[in-house]
CSV table of C-alpha atoms in Angstrom, one decimal:
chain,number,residue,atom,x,y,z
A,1,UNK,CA,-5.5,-33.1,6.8
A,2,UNK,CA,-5.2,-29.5,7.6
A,3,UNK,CA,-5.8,-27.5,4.4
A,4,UNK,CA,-3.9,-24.4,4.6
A,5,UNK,CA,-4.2,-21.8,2.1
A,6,UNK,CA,-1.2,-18.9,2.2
A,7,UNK,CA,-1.3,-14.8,2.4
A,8,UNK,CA,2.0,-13.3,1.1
A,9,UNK,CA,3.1,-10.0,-0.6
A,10,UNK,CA,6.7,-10.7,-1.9
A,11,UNK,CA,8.9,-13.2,-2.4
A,12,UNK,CA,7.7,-16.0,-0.8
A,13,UNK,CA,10.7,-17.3,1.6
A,14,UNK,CA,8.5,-18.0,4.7
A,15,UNK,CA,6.1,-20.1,2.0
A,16,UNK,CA,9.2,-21.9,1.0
A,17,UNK,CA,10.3,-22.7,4.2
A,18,UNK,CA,6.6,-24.3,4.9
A,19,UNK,CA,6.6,-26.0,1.3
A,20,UNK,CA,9.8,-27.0,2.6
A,21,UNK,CA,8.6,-28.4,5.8
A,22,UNK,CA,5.8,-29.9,4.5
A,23,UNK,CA,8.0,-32.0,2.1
A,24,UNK,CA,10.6,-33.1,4.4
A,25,UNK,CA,8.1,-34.3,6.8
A,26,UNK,CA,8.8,-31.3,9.5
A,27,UNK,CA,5.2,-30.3,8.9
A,28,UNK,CA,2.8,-33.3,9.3
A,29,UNK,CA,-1.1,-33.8,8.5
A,30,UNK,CA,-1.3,-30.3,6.5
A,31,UNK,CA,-1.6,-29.4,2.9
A,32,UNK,CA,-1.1,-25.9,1.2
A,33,UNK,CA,-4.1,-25.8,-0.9
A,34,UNK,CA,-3.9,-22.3,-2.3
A,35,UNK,CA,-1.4,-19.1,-2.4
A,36,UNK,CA,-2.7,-15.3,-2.3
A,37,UNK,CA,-1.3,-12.4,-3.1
A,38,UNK,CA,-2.3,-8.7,-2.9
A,39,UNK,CA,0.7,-8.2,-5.8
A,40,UNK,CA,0.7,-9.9,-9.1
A,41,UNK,CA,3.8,-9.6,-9.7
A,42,UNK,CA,5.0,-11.7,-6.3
A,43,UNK,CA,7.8,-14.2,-7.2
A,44,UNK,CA,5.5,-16.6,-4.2
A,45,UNK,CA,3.3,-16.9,-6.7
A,46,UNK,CA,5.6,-18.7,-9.0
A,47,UNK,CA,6.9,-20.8,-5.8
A,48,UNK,CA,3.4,-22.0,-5.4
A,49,UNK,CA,2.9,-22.9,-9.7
A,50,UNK,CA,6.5,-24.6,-9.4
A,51,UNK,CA,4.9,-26.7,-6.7
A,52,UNK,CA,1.6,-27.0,-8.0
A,53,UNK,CA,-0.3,-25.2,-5.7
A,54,UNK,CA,-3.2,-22.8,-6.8
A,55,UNK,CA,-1.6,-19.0,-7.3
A,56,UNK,CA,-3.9,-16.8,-6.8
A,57,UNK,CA,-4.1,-12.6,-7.1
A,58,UNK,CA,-6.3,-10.1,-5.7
A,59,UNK,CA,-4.8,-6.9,-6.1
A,60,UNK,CA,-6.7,-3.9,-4.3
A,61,UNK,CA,-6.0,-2.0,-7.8
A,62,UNK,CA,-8.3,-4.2,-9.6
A,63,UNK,CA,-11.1,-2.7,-7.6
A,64,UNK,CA,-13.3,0.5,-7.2
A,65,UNK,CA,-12.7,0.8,-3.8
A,66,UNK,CA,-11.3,-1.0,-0.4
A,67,UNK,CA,-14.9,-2.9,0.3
A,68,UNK,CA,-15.2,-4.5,-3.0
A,69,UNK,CA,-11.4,-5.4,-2.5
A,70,UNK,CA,-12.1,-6.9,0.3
A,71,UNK,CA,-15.5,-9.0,-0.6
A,72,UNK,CA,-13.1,-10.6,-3.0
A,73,UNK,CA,-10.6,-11.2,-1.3
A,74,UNK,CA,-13.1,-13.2,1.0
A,75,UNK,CA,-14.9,-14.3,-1.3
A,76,UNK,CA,-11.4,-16.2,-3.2
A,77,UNK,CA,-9.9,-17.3,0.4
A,78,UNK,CA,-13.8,-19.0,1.0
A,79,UNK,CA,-13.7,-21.0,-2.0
A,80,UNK,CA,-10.7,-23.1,-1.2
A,81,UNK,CA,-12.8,-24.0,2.3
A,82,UNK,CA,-9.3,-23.5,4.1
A,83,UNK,CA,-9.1,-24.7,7.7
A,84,UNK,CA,-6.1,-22.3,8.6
A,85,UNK,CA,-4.6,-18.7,7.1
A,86,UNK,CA,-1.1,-18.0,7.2
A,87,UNK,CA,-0.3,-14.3,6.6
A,88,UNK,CA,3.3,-15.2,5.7
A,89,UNK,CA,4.8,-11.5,4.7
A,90,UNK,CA,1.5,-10.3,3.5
A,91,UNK,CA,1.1,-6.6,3.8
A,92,UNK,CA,-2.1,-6.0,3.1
A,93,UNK,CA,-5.2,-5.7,6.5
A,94,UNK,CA,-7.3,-8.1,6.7
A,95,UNK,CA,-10.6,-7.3,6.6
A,96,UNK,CA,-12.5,-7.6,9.8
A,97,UNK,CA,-15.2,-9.7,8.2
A,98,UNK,CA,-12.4,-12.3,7.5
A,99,UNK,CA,-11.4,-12.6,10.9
A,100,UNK,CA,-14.4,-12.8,12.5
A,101,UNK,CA,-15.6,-16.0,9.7
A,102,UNK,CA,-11.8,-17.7,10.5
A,103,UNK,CA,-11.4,-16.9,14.2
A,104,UNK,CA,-8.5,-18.7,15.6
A,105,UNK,CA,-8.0,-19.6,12.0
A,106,UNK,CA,-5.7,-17.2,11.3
A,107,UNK,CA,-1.8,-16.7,12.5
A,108,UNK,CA,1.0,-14.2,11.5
A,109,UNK,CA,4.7,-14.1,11.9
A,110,UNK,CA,5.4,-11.1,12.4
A,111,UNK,CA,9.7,-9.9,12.7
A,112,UNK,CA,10.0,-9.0,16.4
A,113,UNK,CA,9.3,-10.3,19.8
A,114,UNK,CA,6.2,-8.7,20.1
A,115,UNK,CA,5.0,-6.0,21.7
A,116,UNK,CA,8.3,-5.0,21.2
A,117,UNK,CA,8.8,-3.3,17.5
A,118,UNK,CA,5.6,-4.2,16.4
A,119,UNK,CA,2.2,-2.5,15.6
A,120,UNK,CA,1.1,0.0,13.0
A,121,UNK,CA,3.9,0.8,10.7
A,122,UNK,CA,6.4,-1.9,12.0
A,123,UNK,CA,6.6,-4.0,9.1
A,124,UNK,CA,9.7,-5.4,6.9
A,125,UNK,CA,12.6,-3.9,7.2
A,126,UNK,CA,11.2,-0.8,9.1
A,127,UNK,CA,11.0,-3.4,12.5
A,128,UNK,CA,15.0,-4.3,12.3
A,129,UNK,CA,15.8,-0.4,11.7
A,130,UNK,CA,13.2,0.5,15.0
A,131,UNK,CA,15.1,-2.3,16.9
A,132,UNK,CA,18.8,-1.3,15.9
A,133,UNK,CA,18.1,1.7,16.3
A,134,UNK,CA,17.2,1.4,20.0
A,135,UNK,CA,20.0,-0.8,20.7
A,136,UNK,CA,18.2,-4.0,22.1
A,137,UNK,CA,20.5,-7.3,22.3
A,138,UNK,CA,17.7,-9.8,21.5
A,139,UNK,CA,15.5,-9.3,19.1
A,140,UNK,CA,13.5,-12.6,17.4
A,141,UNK,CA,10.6,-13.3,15.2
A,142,UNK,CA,6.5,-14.0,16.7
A,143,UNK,CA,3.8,-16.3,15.5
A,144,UNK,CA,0.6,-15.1,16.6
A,145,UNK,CA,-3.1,-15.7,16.1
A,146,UNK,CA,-4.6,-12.8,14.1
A,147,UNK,CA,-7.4,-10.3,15.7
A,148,UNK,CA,-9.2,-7.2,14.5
A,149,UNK,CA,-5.8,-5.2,15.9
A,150,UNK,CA,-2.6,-4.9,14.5
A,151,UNK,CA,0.2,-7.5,16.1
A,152,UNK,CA,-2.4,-7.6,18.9
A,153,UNK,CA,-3.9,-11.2,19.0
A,154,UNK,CA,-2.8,-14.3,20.9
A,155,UNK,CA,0.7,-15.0,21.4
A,156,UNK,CA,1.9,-18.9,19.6
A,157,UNK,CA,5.1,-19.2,19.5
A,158,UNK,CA,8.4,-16.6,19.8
A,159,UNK,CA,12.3,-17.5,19.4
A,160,UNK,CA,14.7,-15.4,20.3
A,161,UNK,CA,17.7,-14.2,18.3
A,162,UNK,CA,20.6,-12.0,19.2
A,163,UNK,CA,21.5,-9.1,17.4
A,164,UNK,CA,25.3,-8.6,16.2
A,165,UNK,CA,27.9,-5.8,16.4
A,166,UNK,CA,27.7,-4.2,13.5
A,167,UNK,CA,24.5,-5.7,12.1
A,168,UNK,CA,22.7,-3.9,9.2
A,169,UNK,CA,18.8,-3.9,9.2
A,170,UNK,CA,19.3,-6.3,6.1
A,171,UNK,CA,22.0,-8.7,8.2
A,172,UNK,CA,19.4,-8.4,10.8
A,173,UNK,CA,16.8,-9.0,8.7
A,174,UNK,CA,18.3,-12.2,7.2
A,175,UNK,CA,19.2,-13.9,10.3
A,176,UNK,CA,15.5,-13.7,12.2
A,177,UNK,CA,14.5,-15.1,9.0
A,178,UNK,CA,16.9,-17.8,9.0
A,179,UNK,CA,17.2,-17.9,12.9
A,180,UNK,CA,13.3,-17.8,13.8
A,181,UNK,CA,11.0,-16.9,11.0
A,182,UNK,CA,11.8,-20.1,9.2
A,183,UNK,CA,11.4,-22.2,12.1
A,184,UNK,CA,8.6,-21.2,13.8
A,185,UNK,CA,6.1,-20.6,10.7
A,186,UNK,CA,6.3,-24.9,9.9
A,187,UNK,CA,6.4,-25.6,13.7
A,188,UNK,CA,3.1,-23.3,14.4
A,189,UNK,CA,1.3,-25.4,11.3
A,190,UNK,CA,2.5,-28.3,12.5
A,191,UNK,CA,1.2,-28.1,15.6
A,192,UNK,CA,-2.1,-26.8,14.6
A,193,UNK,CA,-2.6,-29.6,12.5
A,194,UNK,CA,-1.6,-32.2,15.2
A,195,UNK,CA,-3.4,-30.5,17.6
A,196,UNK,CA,-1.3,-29.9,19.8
A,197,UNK,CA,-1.7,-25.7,20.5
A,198,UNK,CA,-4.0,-24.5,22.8
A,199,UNK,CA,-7.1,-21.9,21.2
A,200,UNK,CA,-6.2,-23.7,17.9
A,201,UNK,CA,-9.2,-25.2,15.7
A,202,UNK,CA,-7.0,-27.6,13.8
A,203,UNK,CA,-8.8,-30.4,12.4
């Protein structure tokens, strides 16, 4: 059984969708053990009570500075002994220390068919405004293993979705959520956990 704890900032919807999974039987031989988040006030925190899953908040305001922040936070995600991360909407960077302990162990889904839109400062709605705003057709939503750069690790999985006439950034925004986001999240932890993705270290 994979034991999967969850990084998130907000409100949660790409947890849901793998609580969702998970449930339903999308999302086989994996477990969401614990939820994190930078911001105490994230409504995925009450997502993962309602389920019963561990809610947990380490909030970079709590601290002195960004290296005792970030020996917590390691120190939190350690004691759950997770076998994979999922940085589902979590806008906080992981500390290199973290990555190097859970290499391979850790994926992102990050708004945009990467490299395209992504990167330092591409985050939330800023990536639909970046790709409206240069007119692309196809736009789409990527699952990726996380390195010490920023969108910059191994590709897992992408899906593609098409962007309307007269889309808003928050239309936009809703449908690679609903399109791709929601999909591919599950489908990459179900994989993982069946091992059945290459450079994974499911177990």
């Amino acid at each position: 059984m994979l034991k999967v704890g969850v990084l998130v900032s907000g409100g949660g919807t790409n947890l849901q969708a793998i609580l969702d999974a998970i449930d339903n039987g999308t999302v086989t031989n994996a477990k969401v053990c614990m939820v994190l988040s930078n911001n105490p006030k994230a409504y995925a925190l009450e997502r993962a009570r309602k389920h019963g899953i561990p809610a947990e908040c380490v909030s970079p305001k709590d601290f002195p500075d960004r290296a005792a922040f970030h020996a917590a936070l390691l120190e939190k995600v350690d004691s759950y002994g997770l076998d994979l991360i999922v940085l589902a909407g979590f806008l906080v960077k992981v500390p290199e220390e973290m990555i190097r302990r859970y290499r391979n162990r850790i994926i992102n889904i990050h708004p945009s068919l990467i490299p395209s839109f992504c990167g330092v400062g591409y985050y939330g709605l800023k990536v639909h405004e970046a790709a409206l705003a240069r007119g692309v057709k196809i736009t789409g939503a990527t699952v990726h293993f996380v390195d010490e750069g920023m969108d910059s690790g191994p590709i897992l999985l992408q899906k593609a979705v098409e962007v309307h006439e007269g889309d808003t950034p928050e239309r936009l925004q809703r449908r690679v959520m609903e399109e791709a986001e929601w999909k591919l999240l599950p489908m990459a932890i179900d994989l993982i956990a069946n091992h059945k993705l290459e450079g994974s270290d499911g177990k």
